[in-house]
Amino acid sequence: MGVTKTEIFTEQQNRIADLAKAFSHPARVAILQLLISRKACVCGDLVDELELAQATVSQHLKELKRIGIIHGEINPPRVCYCINPVVWAEAQQTFGSLLDTFALSESCCN
């Protein structure tokens, strides 16, 4: 089995890949959309809203927190989650810049 060698890539390339992971699974996209639609921190009702198993939601929240695109505040007995606006802006800028580097008129495979 191959080994991921992230050290051979630039810090920027690794960060772009990390940010992309936030959008690479439909459950994570659904979580992000829910948090955005609420325009506030969401406490505890993500499982009910998404109709996914608690373990599934927890795993995706853990990954989104690791990436930094969401953050959680512990409010016993619950954890409240919301979008991290700084990292969201970073993702917008990063993907915009990456996508802007290719002009559709430059396609070599017409």
C-alpha positions as semicolon CSV with decimal commas, in nm:
position;residue;x (nm);y (nm);z (nm)
1;M;0,000;0,000;0,000
2;G;0,129;0,347;-0,086
3;V;0,223;0,602;0,175
4;T;0,107;0,962;0,159
5;K;0,417;1,177;0,144
6;T;0,282;1,519;0,224
7;E;0,633;1,644;0,296
8;I;0,719;1,640;-0,076
9;F;0,450;1,903;-0,140
10;T;0,455;2,270;-0,048
11;E;0,279;2,398;0,260
12;Q;0,033;2,576;0,030
13;Q;-0,043;2,256;-0,165
14;N;-0,101;2,066;0,158
15;R;-0,330;2,341;0,290
16;I;-0,534;2,349;-0,033
17;A;-0,577;1,971;-0,009
18;D;-0,677;2,002;0,357
19;L;-0,936;2,271;0,283
20;A;-1,070;2,060;-0,004
21;K;-1,129;1,774;0,242
22;A;-1,390;1,990;0,413
23;F;-1,599;1,969;0,096
24;S;-1,505;1,617;-0,012
25;H;-1,788;1,427;0,155
26;P;-2,162;1,497;0,125
27;A;-2,209;1,468;0,502
28;R;-1,949;1,741;0,562
29;V;-2,111;1,959;0,296
30;A;-2,449;1,905;0,465
31;I;-2,303;1,997;0,805
32;L;-2,149;2,315;0,662
33;Q;-2,474;2,408;0,487
34;L;-2,669;2,356;0,808
35;L;-2,429;2,573;1,008
36;I;-2,441;2,844;0,740
37;S;-2,821;2,838;0,718
38;R;-2,857;2,884;1,094
39;K;-2,635;3,194;1,099
40;A;-2,557;3,098;1,457
41;C;-2,385;2,826;1,652
42;V;-2,566;2,494;1,649
43;C;-2,578;2,298;1,971
44;G;-2,652;1,930;1,979
45;D;-2,925;1,887;1,719
46;L;-2,704;1,809;1,419
47;V;-2,780;1,436;1,437
48;D;-3,155;1,493;1,431
49;E;-3,132;1,746;1,150
50;L;-2,905;1,537;0,927
51;E;-3,060;1,196;0,995
52;L;-2,715;1,042;1,026
53;A;-2,575;0,823;1,300
54;Q;-2,416;1,003;1,595
55;A;-2,081;0,836;1,522
56;T;-2,091;0,953;1,159
57;V;-2,170;1,313;1,252
58;S;-1,903;1,310;1,523
59;Q;-1,638;1,182;1,283
60;H;-1,718;1,450;1,026
61;L;-1,728;1,724;1,289
62;K;-1,387;1,607;1,412
63;E;-1,245;1,637;1,060
64;L;-1,401;1,979;1,002
65;K;-1,257;2,098;1,335
66;R;-0,914;1,957;1,248
67;I;-0,919;2,151;0,921
68;G;-1,030;2,458;1,116
69;I;-1,333;2,547;0,904
70;I;-1,559;2,507;1,206
71;H;-1,498;2,554;1,573
72;G;-1,679;2,424;1,874
73;E;-1,747;2,578;2,210
74;I;-1,807;2,349;2,503
75;N;-2,126;2,451;2,677
76;P;-2,190;2,155;2,911
77;P;-2,353;1,922;2,843
78;R;-2,333;2,022;2,476
79;V;-2,078;2,139;2,225
80;C;-2,191;2,424;2,001
81;Y;-2,049;2,440;1,649
82;C;-2,024;2,727;1,406
83;I;-1,835;2,829;1,093
84;N;-1,491;2,978;1,158
85;P;-1,513;3,298;0,949
86;V;-1,135;3,336;0,922
87;V;-1,084;2,989;0,774
88;W;-1,397;3,022;0,559
89;A;-1,249;3,341;0,407
90;E;-0,919;3,155;0,359
91;A;-1,101;2,879;0,169
92;Q;-1,285;3,132;-0,048
93;Q;-0,960;3,310;-0,134
94;T;-0,761;2,990;-0,182
95;F;-1,009;2,818;-0,413
96;G;-1,082;3,142;-0,598
97;S;-0,712;3,197;-0,666
98;L;-0,659;2,836;-0,769
99;L;-0,959;2,832;-1,002
100;D;-0,868;3,172;-1,148
101;T;-0,528;3,041;-1,262
102;F;-0,696;2,856;-1,549
103;A;-0,874;3,043;-1,824
104;L;-1,138;2,839;-2,006
105;S;-1,012;2,975;-2,338
106;E;-0,674;2,811;-2,269
107;S;-0,807;2,456;-2,275
108;C;-0,584;2,228;-2,480
109;C;-0,841;1,949;-2,500
110;N;-1,122;2,103;-2,703
